[in-house]
Amino acid sequence: MKTIRIALWIAIALLAGLLGWLTLELNRADEKLAEGPFGVPFTLVAQDGSPITEKAFAGKPTALFFGFTHCPEVCPTTLFELDGWLSKTDPDGTKMQAYFITVDPERDTPEIVQNYVSNVSKRITGISGPADKVMDMVKGFRVYARKVPVDEKQPDGEYTMDHTASVFLLDRDGRFRGTIAYGENPDVAVQKLENLIKG
């Protein structure tokens, strides 16, 4: 019985050590994430057809939303709300910028993205480009996106996209500072943007 107790205490000590190490590594990863610009380098296409890189996300606080133009509810709602929050926090549009990045580049050309975004906002810039490069950028920004067939019996037919629905907030150096969740209280969302601008 004594041997079992000793073995249990050793196992508990090892588990505690492992948990301590994991906590330390996660904290280091969070610090590293906050130190440098968020995401990965990329070269894509802005809605007006011009090239756009990760450098566009520096210089001003930035809001990023990843979605798609065939999105029935989450994307248009979020873009509409984001446009309203921007109008409250930065009425003249000089302190902050916002981007809509497609997670469905197969269907969302720059022209389609421009038409979609401009119907909701003059303040938000759409981003698309070659499918492989867009999806590399999406993954590099730690965004979940997956094609889901509308009819499971026709996997190559019509589809929708399952994707992260939060707005990502970056400071003027392109560092990750938080998110605004889908359906978040509008007052809280505005406060988050105000805090980001004050930075």
Tab-separated table of C-alpha atoms in Angstrom:
chain	number	residue	atom	x	y	z
A	1	MET	CA	0.000	0.000	0.000
A	2	LYS	CA	2.868	2.343	0.838
A	3	THR	CA	4.420	1.715	-2.581
A	4	ILE	CA	1.159	2.660	-4.298
A	5	ARG	CA	0.977	5.936	-2.343
A	6	ILE	CA	4.552	6.798	-3.264
A	7	ALA	CA	3.868	6.014	-6.916
A	8	LEU	CA	0.713	8.195	-6.827
A	9	TRP	CA	2.633	11.118	-5.286
A	10	ILE	CA	5.342	10.785	-7.928
A	11	ALA	CA	2.680	10.728	-10.671
A	12	ILE	CA	0.989	13.817	-9.172
A	13	ALA	CA	4.324	15.645	-8.970
A	14	LEU	CA	5.125	14.775	-12.590
A	15	LEU	CA	1.667	15.901	-13.717
A	16	ALA	CA	2.013	19.178	-11.804
A	17	GLY	CA	5.422	19.728	-13.405
A	18	LEU	CA	3.998	19.029	-16.856
A	19	LEU	CA	1.084	21.438	-16.300
A	20	GLY	CA	3.496	24.109	-15.056
A	21	TRP	CA	5.672	23.677	-18.141
A	22	LEU	CA	2.648	23.850	-20.483
A	23	THR	CA	1.426	27.036	-18.771
A	24	LEU	CA	4.860	28.608	-19.167
A	25	GLU	CA	5.018	27.668	-22.859
A	26	LEU	CA	1.530	29.048	-23.515
A	27	ASN	CA	2.455	32.323	-21.810
A	28	ARG	CA	5.615	32.539	-23.914
A	29	ALA	CA	3.562	31.923	-27.062
A	30	ASP	CA	1.110	34.682	-26.062
A	31	GLU	CA	3.981	37.101	-25.395
A	32	LYS	CA	5.589	36.231	-28.724
A	33	LEU	CA	2.244	36.765	-30.481
A	34	ALA	CA	1.878	40.196	-28.880
A	35	GLU	CA	5.470	41.252	-29.681
A	36	GLY	CA	5.385	41.245	-33.464
A	37	PRO	CA	2.831	41.794	-36.213
A	38	PHE	CA	-0.014	39.298	-36.251
A	39	GLY	CA	-0.396	36.858	-39.122
A	40	VAL	CA	1.915	36.126	-42.026
A	41	PRO	CA	3.329	38.084	-44.950
A	42	PHE	CA	1.044	38.026	-47.987
A	43	THR	CA	0.448	39.658	-51.350
A	44	LEU	CA	-3.202	39.636	-52.396
A	45	VAL	CA	-5.585	41.869	-54.346
A	46	ALA	CA	-7.615	44.743	-52.900
A	47	GLN	CA	-11.153	45.247	-54.172
A	48	ASP	CA	-9.993	47.960	-56.602
A	49	GLY	CA	-7.586	45.489	-58.252
A	50	SER	CA	-4.404	46.898	-56.689
A	51	PRO	CA	-1.904	44.689	-54.839
A	52	ILE	CA	-2.161	44.662	-51.045
A	53	THR	CA	0.256	43.232	-48.480
A	54	GLU	CA	0.417	42.811	-44.720
A	55	LYS	CA	1.996	46.288	-44.585
A	56	ALA	CA	-1.504	47.729	-45.104
A	57	PHE	CA	-2.364	46.557	-41.587
A	58	ALA	CA	0.227	48.884	-40.005
A	59	GLY	CA	0.182	52.624	-39.417
A	60	LYS	CA	-3.357	52.758	-38.015
A	61	PRO	CA	-5.387	50.496	-35.757
A	62	THR	CA	-7.090	47.892	-37.936
A	63	ALA	CA	-10.224	45.756	-37.793
A	64	LEU	CA	-10.205	42.551	-39.875
A	65	PHE	CA	-13.212	40.424	-40.684
A	66	PHE	CA	-12.938	37.144	-42.585
A	67	GLY	CA	-16.100	36.068	-44.413
A	68	PHE	CA	-17.633	35.436	-47.838
A	69	THR	CA	-20.113	37.106	-50.144
A	70	HIS	CA	-22.581	34.185	-50.264
A	71	CYS	CA	-22.891	34.330	-46.465
A	72	PRO	CA	-26.583	34.599	-45.607
A	73	GLU	CA	-26.485	36.342	-42.223
A	74	VAL	CA	-23.258	36.579	-40.207
A	75	CYS	CA	-21.156	38.433	-42.785
A	76	PRO	CA	-23.604	41.131	-43.892
A	77	THR	CA	-24.662	41.699	-40.277
A	78	THR	CA	-21.073	41.998	-39.087
A	79	LEU	CA	-20.078	44.355	-41.907
A	80	PHE	CA	-23.134	46.540	-41.249
A	81	GLU	CA	-22.406	46.634	-37.505
A	82	LEU	CA	-18.685	47.267	-38.044
A	83	ASP	CA	-19.491	50.196	-40.331
A	84	GLY	CA	-21.735	51.658	-37.613
A	85	TRP	CA	-19.097	51.174	-34.907
A	86	LEU	CA	-16.496	52.863	-37.115
A	87	SER	CA	-18.841	55.817	-37.661
A	88	LYS	CA	-19.189	56.233	-33.886
A	89	THR	CA	-15.531	55.814	-32.950
A	90	ASP	CA	-13.886	57.494	-35.936
A	91	PRO	CA	-16.454	59.638	-37.779
A	92	ASP	CA	-13.968	61.249	-40.170
A	93	GLY	CA	-12.217	57.957	-40.980
A	94	THR	CA	-8.682	59.133	-40.224
A	95	LYS	CA	-7.821	57.116	-37.088
A	96	MET	CA	-8.754	53.555	-38.021
A	97	GLN	CA	-9.087	51.202	-40.986
A	98	ALA	CA	-11.063	48.028	-41.655
A	99	TYR	CA	-10.807	45.117	-44.091
A	100	PHE	CA	-13.051	42.269	-45.229
A	101	ILE	CA	-11.004	39.251	-46.344
A	102	THR	CA	-12.814	36.521	-48.249
A	103	VAL	CA	-12.550	32.910	-47.106
A	104	ASP	CA	-14.136	31.832	-50.409
A	105	PRO	CA	-11.713	33.060	-53.093
A	106	GLU	CA	-13.000	30.523	-55.623
A	107	ARG	CA	-16.222	32.537	-55.953
A	108	ASP	CA	-15.232	35.912	-54.486
A	109	THR	CA	-13.198	37.776	-57.090
A	110	PRO	CA	-11.996	41.294	-56.218
A	111	GLU	CA	-14.865	42.744	-58.295
A	112	ILE	CA	-17.484	40.654	-56.503
A	113	VAL	CA	-15.962	41.568	-53.132
A	114	GLN	CA	-16.010	45.255	-54.082
A	115	ASN	CA	-19.693	45.136	-55.039
A	116	TYR	CA	-20.544	43.257	-51.850
A	117	VAL	CA	-18.610	45.467	-49.439
A	118	SER	CA	-19.514	48.780	-51.095
A	119	ASN	CA	-23.220	47.981	-50.659
A	120	VAL	CA	-22.649	48.097	-46.906
A	121	SER	CA	-19.721	50.437	-46.284
A	122	LYS	CA	-17.417	52.985	-47.861
A	123	ARG	CA	-14.992	52.522	-44.945
A	124	ILE	CA	-14.237	48.806	-45.298
A	125	THR	CA	-11.871	47.534	-47.996
A	126	GLY	CA	-12.350	44.062	-49.466
A	127	ILE	CA	-9.477	41.664	-50.111
A	128	SER	CA	-9.349	38.612	-52.409
A	129	GLY	CA	-6.845	37.038	-54.789
A	130	PRO	CA	-5.640	33.636	-55.991
A	131	ALA	CA	-7.317	30.891	-53.942
A	132	ASP	CA	-4.115	29.279	-52.666
A	133	LYS	CA	-2.609	32.591	-51.554
A	134	VAL	CA	-5.817	33.737	-49.875
A	135	MET	CA	-6.147	30.492	-47.950
A	136	ASP	CA	-2.477	30.629	-46.894
A	137	MET	CA	-3.160	34.094	-45.494
A	138	VAL	CA	-6.376	32.931	-43.781
A	139	LYS	CA	-4.529	30.059	-42.070
A	140	GLY	CA	-1.612	32.318	-41.193
A	141	PHE	CA	-4.000	34.636	-39.371
A	142	ARG	CA	-5.357	31.650	-37.411
A	143	VAL	CA	-8.796	31.868	-38.958
A	144	TYR	CA	-10.934	28.767	-39.244
A	145	ALA	CA	-12.567	28.307	-42.658
A	146	ARG	CA	-14.028	25.162	-44.200
A	147	LYS	CA	-16.122	24.461	-47.287
A	148	VAL	CA	-19.389	22.692	-46.394
A	149	PRO	CA	-21.522	21.077	-49.125
A	150	VAL	CA	-25.161	22.214	-49.101
A	151	ASP	CA	-26.157	18.640	-50.022
A	152	GLU	CA	-23.943	15.903	-48.555
A	153	LYS	CA	-24.911	13.649	-51.480
A	154	GLN	CA	-23.303	16.150	-53.875
A	155	PRO	CA	-19.955	17.055	-52.273
A	156	ASP	CA	-18.802	18.851	-55.437
A	157	GLY	CA	-22.031	20.835	-55.820
A	158	GLU	CA	-23.224	24.014	-54.114
A	159	TYR	CA	-21.485	24.842	-50.876
A	160	THR	CA	-21.352	27.292	-48.030
A	161	MET	CA	-18.440	28.225	-45.767
A	162	ASP	CA	-18.069	27.590	-42.070
A	163	HIS	CA	-15.703	30.228	-40.661
A	164	THR	CA	-14.526	32.252	-37.690
A	165	ALA	CA	-17.087	34.996	-37.121
A	166	SER	CA	-15.111	37.405	-34.925
A	167	VAL	CA	-13.612	40.751	-35.902
A	168	PHE	CA	-9.862	40.754	-35.238
A	169	LEU	CA	-8.373	43.931	-33.768
A	170	LEU	CA	-4.782	44.961	-34.538
A	171	ASP	CA	-2.916	47.957	-33.141
A	172	ARG	CA	-1.059	50.488	-35.303
A	173	ASP	CA	1.955	48.146	-35.378
A	174	GLY	CA	-0.137	45.245	-36.688
A	175	ARG	CA	-0.083	43.398	-33.342
A	176	PHE	CA	-3.084	41.372	-32.235
A	177	ARG	CA	-5.044	43.156	-29.482
A	178	GLY	CA	-8.306	41.223	-29.261
A	179	THR	CA	-11.568	40.412	-30.993
A	180	ILE	CA	-15.157	41.521	-31.217
A	181	ALA	CA	-17.366	38.443	-31.122
A	182	TYR	CA	-20.345	37.972	-33.411
A	183	GLY	CA	-23.383	39.301	-31.552
A	184	GLU	CA	-21.290	41.166	-28.986
A	185	ASN	CA	-22.961	44.019	-27.114
A	186	PRO	CA	-22.647	47.098	-29.382
A	187	ASP	CA	-21.499	49.328	-26.504
A	188	VAL	CA	-18.720	46.874	-25.670
A	189	ALA	CA	-17.705	46.696	-29.342
A	190	VAL	CA	-17.516	50.504	-29.573
A	191	GLN	CA	-15.476	50.633	-26.356
A	192	LYS	CA	-13.034	48.066	-27.754
A	193	LEU	CA	-12.542	50.173	-30.886
A	194	GLU	CA	-12.122	53.350	-28.824
A	195	ASN	CA	-9.507	51.620	-26.670
A	196	LEU	CA	-7.727	50.400	-29.787
A	197	ILE	CA	-7.597	53.935	-31.199
A	198	LYS	CA	-6.272	55.339	-27.905
A	199	GLY	CA	-3.795	52.483	-27.956
